[in-house]
Short mmCIF file of C-alpha atoms and ligand atoms in Angstrom, two decimals:
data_model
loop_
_atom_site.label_atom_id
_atom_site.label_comp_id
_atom_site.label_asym_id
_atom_site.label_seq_id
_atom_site.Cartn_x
_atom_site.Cartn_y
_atom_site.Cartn_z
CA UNK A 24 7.61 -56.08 32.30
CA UNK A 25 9.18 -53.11 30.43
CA UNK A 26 11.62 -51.04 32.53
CA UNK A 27 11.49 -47.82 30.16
CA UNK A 28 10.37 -45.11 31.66
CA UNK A 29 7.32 -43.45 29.44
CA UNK A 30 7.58 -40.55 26.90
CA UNK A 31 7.21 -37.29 28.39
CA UNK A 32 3.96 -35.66 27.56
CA UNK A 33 3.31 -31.42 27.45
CA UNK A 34 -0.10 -30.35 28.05
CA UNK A 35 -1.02 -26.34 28.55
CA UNK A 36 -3.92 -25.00 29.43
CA UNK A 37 -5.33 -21.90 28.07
CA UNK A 38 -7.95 -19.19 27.58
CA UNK A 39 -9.34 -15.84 29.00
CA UNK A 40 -8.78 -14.67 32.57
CA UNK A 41 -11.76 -15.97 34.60
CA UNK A 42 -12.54 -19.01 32.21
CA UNK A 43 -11.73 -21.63 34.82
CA UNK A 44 -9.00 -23.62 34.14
CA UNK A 45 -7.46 -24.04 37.78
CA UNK A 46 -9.83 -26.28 39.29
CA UNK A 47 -9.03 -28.19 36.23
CA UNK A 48 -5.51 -28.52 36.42
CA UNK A 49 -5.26 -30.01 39.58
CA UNK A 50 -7.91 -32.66 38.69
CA UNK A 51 -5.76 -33.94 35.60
CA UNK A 52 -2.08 -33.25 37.47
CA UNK A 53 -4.06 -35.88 39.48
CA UNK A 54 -5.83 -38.48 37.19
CA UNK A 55 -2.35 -38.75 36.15
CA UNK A 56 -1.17 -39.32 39.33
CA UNK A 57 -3.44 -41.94 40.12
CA UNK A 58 -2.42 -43.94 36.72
CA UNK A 59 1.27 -43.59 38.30
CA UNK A 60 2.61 -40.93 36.36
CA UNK A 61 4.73 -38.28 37.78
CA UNK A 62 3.77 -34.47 36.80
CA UNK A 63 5.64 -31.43 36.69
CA UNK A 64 2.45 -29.12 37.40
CA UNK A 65 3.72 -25.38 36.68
CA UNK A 66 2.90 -21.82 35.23
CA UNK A 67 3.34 -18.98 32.89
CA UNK A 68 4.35 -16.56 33.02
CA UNK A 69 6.52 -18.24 35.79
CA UNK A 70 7.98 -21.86 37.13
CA UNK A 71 11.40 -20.83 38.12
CA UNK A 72 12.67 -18.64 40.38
CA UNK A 73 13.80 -15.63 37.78
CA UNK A 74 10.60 -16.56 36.12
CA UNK A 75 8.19 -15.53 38.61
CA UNK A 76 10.25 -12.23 39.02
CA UNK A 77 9.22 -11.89 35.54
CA UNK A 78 5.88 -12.57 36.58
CA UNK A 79 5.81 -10.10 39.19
CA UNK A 80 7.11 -7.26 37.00
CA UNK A 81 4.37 -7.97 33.92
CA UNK A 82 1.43 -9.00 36.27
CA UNK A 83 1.93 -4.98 38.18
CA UNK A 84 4.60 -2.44 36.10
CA UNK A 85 3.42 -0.71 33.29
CA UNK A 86 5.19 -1.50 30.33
CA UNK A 87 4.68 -1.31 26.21
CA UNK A 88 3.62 -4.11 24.15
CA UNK A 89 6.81 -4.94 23.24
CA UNK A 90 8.82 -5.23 26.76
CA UNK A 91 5.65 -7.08 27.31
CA UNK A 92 6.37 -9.67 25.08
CA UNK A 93 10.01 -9.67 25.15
CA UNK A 94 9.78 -10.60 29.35
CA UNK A 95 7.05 -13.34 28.52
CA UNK A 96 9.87 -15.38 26.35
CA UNK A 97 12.38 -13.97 28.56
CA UNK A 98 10.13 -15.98 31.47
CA UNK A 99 9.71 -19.28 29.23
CA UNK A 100 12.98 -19.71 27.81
CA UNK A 101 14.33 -19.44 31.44
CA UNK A 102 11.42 -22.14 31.97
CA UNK A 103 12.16 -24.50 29.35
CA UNK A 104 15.86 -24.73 29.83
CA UNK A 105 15.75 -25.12 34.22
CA UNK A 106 11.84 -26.92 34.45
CA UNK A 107 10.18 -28.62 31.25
CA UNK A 108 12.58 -30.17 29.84
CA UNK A 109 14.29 -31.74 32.69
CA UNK A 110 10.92 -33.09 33.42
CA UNK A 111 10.35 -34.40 29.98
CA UNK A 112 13.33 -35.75 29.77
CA UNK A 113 12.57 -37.64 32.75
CA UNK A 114 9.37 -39.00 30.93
CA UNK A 115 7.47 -37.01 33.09
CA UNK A 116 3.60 -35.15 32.19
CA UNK A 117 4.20 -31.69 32.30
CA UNK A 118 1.44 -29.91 33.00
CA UNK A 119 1.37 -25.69 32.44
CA UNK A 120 -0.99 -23.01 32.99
CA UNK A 121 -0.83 -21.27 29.87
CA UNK A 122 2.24 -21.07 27.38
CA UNK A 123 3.17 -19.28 24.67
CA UNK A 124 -0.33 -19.46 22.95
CA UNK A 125 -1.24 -16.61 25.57
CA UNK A 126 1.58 -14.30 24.44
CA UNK A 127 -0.03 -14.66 20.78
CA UNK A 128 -3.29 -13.86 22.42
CA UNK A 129 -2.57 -10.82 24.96
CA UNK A 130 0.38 -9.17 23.44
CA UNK A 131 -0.62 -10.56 20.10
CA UNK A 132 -4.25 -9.98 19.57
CA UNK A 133 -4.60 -8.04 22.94
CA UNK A 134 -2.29 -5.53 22.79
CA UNK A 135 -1.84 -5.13 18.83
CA UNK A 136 1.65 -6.38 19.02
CA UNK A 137 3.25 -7.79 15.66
CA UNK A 138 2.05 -11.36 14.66
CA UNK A 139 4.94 -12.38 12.78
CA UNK A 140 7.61 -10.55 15.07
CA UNK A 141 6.29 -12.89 17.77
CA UNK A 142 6.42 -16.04 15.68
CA UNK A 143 9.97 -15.02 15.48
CA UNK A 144 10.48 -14.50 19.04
CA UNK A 145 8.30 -18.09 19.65
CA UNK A 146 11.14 -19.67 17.56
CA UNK A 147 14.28 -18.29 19.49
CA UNK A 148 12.88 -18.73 22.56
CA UNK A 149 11.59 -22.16 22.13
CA UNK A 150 14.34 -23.68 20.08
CA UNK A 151 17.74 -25.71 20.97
CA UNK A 152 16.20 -26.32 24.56
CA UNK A 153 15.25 -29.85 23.92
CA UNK A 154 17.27 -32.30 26.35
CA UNK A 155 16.64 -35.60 24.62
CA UNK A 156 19.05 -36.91 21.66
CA UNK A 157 16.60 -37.63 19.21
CA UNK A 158 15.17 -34.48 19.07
CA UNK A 159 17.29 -32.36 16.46
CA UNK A 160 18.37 -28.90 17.36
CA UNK A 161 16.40 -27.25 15.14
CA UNK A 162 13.35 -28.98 16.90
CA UNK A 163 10.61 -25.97 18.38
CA UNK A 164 9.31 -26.96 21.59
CA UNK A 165 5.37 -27.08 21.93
CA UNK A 166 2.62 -28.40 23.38
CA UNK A 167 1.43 -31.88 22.67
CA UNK A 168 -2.20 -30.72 23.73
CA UNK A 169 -2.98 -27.29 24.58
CA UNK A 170 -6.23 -27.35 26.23
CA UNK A 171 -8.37 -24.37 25.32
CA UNK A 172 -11.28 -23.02 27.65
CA UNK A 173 -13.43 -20.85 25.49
CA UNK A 174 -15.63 -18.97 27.32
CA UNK A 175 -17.21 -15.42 26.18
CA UNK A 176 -15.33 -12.36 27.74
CA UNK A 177 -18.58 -11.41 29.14
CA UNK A 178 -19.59 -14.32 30.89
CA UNK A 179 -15.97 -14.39 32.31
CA UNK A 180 -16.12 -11.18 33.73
CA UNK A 181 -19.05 -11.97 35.34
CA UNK A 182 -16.94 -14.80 37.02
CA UNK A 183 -14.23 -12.65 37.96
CA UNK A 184 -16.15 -9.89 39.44
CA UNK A 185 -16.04 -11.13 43.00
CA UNK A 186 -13.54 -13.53 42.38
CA UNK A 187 -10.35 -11.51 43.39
CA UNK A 188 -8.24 -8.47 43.15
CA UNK A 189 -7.91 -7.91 39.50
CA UNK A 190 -4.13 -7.68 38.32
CA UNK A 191 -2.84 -4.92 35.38
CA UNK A 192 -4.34 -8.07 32.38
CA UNK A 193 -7.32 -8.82 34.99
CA UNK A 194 -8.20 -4.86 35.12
CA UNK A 195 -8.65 -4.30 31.10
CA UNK A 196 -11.95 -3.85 29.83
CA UNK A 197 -14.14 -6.21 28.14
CA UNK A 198 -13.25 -5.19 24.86
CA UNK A 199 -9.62 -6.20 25.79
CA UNK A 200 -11.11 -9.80 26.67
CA UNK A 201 -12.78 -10.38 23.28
CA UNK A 202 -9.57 -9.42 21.23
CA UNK A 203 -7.74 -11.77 23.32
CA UNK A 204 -10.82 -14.84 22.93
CA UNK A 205 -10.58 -14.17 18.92
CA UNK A 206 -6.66 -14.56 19.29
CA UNK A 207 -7.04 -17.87 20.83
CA UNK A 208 -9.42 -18.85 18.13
CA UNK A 209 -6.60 -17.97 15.81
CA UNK A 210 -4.28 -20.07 17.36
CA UNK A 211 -6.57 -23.02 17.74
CA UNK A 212 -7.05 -22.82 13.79
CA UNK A 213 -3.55 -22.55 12.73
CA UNK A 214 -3.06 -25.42 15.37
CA UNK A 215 -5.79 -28.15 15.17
CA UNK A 216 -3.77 -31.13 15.70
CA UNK A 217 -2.06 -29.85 18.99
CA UNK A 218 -5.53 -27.58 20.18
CA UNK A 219 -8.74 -29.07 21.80
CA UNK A 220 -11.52 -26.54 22.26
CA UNK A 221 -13.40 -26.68 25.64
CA UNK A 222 -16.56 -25.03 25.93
CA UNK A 223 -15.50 -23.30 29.24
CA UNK A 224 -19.57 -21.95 29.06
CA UNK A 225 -20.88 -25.11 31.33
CA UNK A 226 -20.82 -26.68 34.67
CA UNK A 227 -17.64 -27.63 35.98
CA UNK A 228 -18.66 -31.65 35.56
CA UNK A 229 -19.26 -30.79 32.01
CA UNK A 230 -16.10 -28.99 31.56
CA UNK A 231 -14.12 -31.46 33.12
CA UNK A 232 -15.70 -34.43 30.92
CA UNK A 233 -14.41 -32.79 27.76
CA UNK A 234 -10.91 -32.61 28.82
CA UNK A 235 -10.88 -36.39 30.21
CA UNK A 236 -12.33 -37.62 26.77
CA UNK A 237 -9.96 -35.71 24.72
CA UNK A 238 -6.89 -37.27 26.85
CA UNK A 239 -8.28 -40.69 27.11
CA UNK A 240 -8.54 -40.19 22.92
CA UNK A 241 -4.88 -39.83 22.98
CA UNK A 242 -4.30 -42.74 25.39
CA UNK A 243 -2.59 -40.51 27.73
CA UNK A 244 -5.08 -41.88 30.42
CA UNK A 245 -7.52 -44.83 30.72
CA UNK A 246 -11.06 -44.37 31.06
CA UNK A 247 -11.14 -44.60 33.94
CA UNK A 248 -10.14 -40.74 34.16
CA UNK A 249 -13.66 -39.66 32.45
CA UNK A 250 -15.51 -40.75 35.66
CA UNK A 251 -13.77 -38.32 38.25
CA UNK A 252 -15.81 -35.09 37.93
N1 LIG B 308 -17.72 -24.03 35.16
C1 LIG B 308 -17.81 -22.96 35.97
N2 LIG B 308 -19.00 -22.36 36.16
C2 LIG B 308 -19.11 -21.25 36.94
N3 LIG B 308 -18.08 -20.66 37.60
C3 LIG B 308 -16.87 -21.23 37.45
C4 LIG B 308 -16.66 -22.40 36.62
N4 LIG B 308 -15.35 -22.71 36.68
C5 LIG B 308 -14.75 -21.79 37.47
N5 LIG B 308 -15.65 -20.91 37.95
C6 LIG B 308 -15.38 -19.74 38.81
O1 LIG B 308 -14.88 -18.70 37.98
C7 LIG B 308 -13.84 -17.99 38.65
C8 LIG B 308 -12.57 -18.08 37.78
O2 LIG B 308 -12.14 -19.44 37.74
P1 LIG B 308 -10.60 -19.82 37.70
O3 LIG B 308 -9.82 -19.00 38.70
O4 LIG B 308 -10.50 -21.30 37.77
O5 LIG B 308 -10.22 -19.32 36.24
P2 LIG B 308 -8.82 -19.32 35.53
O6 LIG B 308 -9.04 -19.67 34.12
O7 LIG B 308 -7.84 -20.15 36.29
O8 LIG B 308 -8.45 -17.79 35.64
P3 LIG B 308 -7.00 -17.10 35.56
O9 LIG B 308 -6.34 -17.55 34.33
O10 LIG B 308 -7.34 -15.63 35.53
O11 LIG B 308 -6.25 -17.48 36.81
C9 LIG B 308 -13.68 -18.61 40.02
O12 LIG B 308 -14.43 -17.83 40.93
C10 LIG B 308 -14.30 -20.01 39.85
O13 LIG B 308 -14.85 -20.48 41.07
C1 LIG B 309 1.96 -16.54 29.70
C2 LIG B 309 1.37 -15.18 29.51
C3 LIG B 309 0.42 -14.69 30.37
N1 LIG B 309 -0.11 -13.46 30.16
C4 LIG B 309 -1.12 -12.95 31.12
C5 LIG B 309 -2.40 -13.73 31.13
C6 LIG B 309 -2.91 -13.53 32.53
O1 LIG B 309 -3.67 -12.34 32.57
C7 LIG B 309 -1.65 -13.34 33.34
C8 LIG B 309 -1.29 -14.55 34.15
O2 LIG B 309 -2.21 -14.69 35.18
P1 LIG B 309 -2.89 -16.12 35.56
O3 LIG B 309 -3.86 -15.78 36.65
O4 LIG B 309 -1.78 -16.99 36.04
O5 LIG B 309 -3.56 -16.67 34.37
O6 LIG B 309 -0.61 -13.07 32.42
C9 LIG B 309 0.31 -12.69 29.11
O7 LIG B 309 -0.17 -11.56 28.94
N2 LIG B 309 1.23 -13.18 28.25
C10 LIG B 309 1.79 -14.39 28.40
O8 LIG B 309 2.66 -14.81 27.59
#
């Protein structure tokens, strides 16, 4: 029997506000689990202790687009370096509630800021953190899978309207919502070998079907994982 501890594997999760991805999350951290893999399960912004100050101060101050963005790197290079890739390094599956996919989409597409002067920011943020030899230090840090719920701003407001106290992303209107949606479906296209579109628009059972098939596909999990809805 092989002693080597598996690869590490990335996985984020992504999409509106209100599209449902947190039941999710736990019910992969623990199909996983159950095939005897550890997980890192974690957040953005957030996942470390200065992180989730981070967190605090974008989720409530007001700010411009730009100290927007500048904290959500700020948050995931402080991430990278103390959480994900200690854990991938370990061969662990790393599981995050949205990386920096949603900074393209709410600061990006949301907000109006830059395209290209966050593409820069993605690359100094997410390079030379890598732990493991191989991996040159050039080498960008993504996803292997980013798991994308797409689900109309509309019907996701509907979902979040009794759901909880909105937060200062949570409280912007609808139109807000659809910019963000059509950034996402910019990212998925520029992206199509790391992105998997889930159609968020369905029963949870449905939902959670599509995201077992497309890890089984990979062989990240046995089939055994499409079963538990
Ligand atoms: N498939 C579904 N059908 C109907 N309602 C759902 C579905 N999935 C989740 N919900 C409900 O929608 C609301 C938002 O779901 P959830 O909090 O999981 O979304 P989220 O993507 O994690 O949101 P956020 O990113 O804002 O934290 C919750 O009230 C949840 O119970
Ligand atoms: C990583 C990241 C997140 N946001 C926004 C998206 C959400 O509205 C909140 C996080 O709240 P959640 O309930 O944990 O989903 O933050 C952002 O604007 N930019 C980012 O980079």
């Amino acid at each position: 029997m092989s002693t080597a501890s598996p690869k590490g594997l990335f996985i984020s999760f992504e999409g509106i506000d209100g599209a449902g991805k947190s039941s999710h999350i736990a019910g992969l951290a623990q199909a996983f689990r159950d095939q005897g893999r550890v997980v890192t399960l974690t957040r953005e912004p957030g996942g470390t202790p200065l992180a989730e100050k981070l967190r605090a101060l974008m989720l409530h101050d007001a700010m411009d687009p730009l100290t927007e963005a500048l904290i959500a790197f700020a948050a995931r290079r402080d991430h990278l370096v103390q959480v994900i890739e200690p854990a991938l390094a370990r061969g662990e599956v790393v599981i995050s509630d949205r990386f920096t996919d949603a900074t393209f989409a709410y600061q990006g597409a949301g907000r109006g800021f830059d395209w290209n002067q966050l593409s820069v920011l993605e690359r100094m943020a997410q390079t030379g953190t890598a732990l493991q030899a191989d991996l040159v230090s050039s080498f960008m840090r993504e996803p292997d899978m980013t798991l994308w719920f797409d689900l109309p701003a509309e019907v996701a407001a509907v979902r979040l309207a009794t759901a909880r106290v909105p937060d200062r992303f949570e409280a912007q209107p609808g139109e807000f919502f659809a910019r963000v949606a059509q950034g996402y479906a910019q990212r998925a296209e520029a992206a199509p070998q790391r992105f998997v579109r889930v159609d968020a628009n369905t029963c949870r059972e449905a939902v959670w079907e599509q995201i077992a098939q497309a890890v089984v596909a990979k062989g990240w999990l046995s089939s055994a994982a499409e079963s538990k809805a």
